[in-house]
Amino acid sequence: MALVKLITKVLHLIAQYCNSMRMGLILDHYEFLNKSINI
């Protein structure tokens, strides 16, 4: 049972990492668009 909790915790951490990476990419893309419009 403890092993299942550990695996679940790891999966949640991976999901959070992937989400933060995705958000980072979205923000980078948004900043790039803003710079393109400003120029």
Short mmCIF file of C-alpha atoms in Angstrom, two decimals:
data_model
loop_
_atom_site.label_atom_id
_atom_site.label_comp_id
_atom_site.label_asym_id
_atom_site.label_seq_id
_atom_site.Cartn_x
_atom_site.Cartn_y
_atom_site.Cartn_z
CA MET A 1 0.00 0.00 0.00
CA ALA A 2 2.88 2.38 0.80
CA LEU A 3 4.37 1.59 -2.63
CA VAL A 4 1.15 2.66 -4.33
CA LYS A 5 1.21 5.99 -2.42
CA LEU A 6 4.84 6.51 -3.44
CA ILE A 7 4.10 5.86 -7.11
CA THR A 8 1.08 8.17 -6.97
CA LYS A 9 3.21 10.91 -5.41
CA VAL A 10 5.88 10.52 -8.10
CA LEU A 11 3.24 10.66 -10.86
CA HIS A 12 1.81 13.85 -9.37
CA LEU A 13 5.28 15.42 -9.26
CA ILE A 14 5.89 14.47 -12.90
CA ALA A 15 2.50 15.90 -13.89
CA GLN A 16 3.23 19.17 -12.04
CA TYR A 17 6.65 19.37 -13.74
CA CYS A 18 5.11 18.80 -17.18
CA ASN A 19 2.41 21.40 -16.49
CA SER A 20 4.97 23.99 -15.37
CA MET A 21 7.08 23.25 -18.47
CA ARG A 22 4.01 23.65 -20.68
CA MET A 23 3.08 26.92 -18.95
CA GLY A 24 6.64 28.13 -19.41
CA LEU A 25 6.49 27.37 -23.14
CA ILE A 26 3.15 29.16 -23.44
CA LEU A 27 4.52 32.22 -21.61
CA ASP A 28 7.67 32.24 -23.78
CA HIS A 29 5.50 32.08 -26.91
CA TYR A 30 3.29 34.90 -25.60
CA GLU A 31 6.33 37.10 -24.88
CA PHE A 32 7.70 36.35 -28.35
CA LEU A 33 4.37 37.43 -29.90
CA ASN A 34 4.40 40.65 -27.86
CA LYS A 35 7.95 41.47 -29.02
CA SER A 36 7.00 40.76 -32.64
CA ILE A 37 4.01 43.13 -32.39
CA ASN A 38 6.06 45.88 -30.69
CA ILE A 39 8.78 45.89 -33.36
#
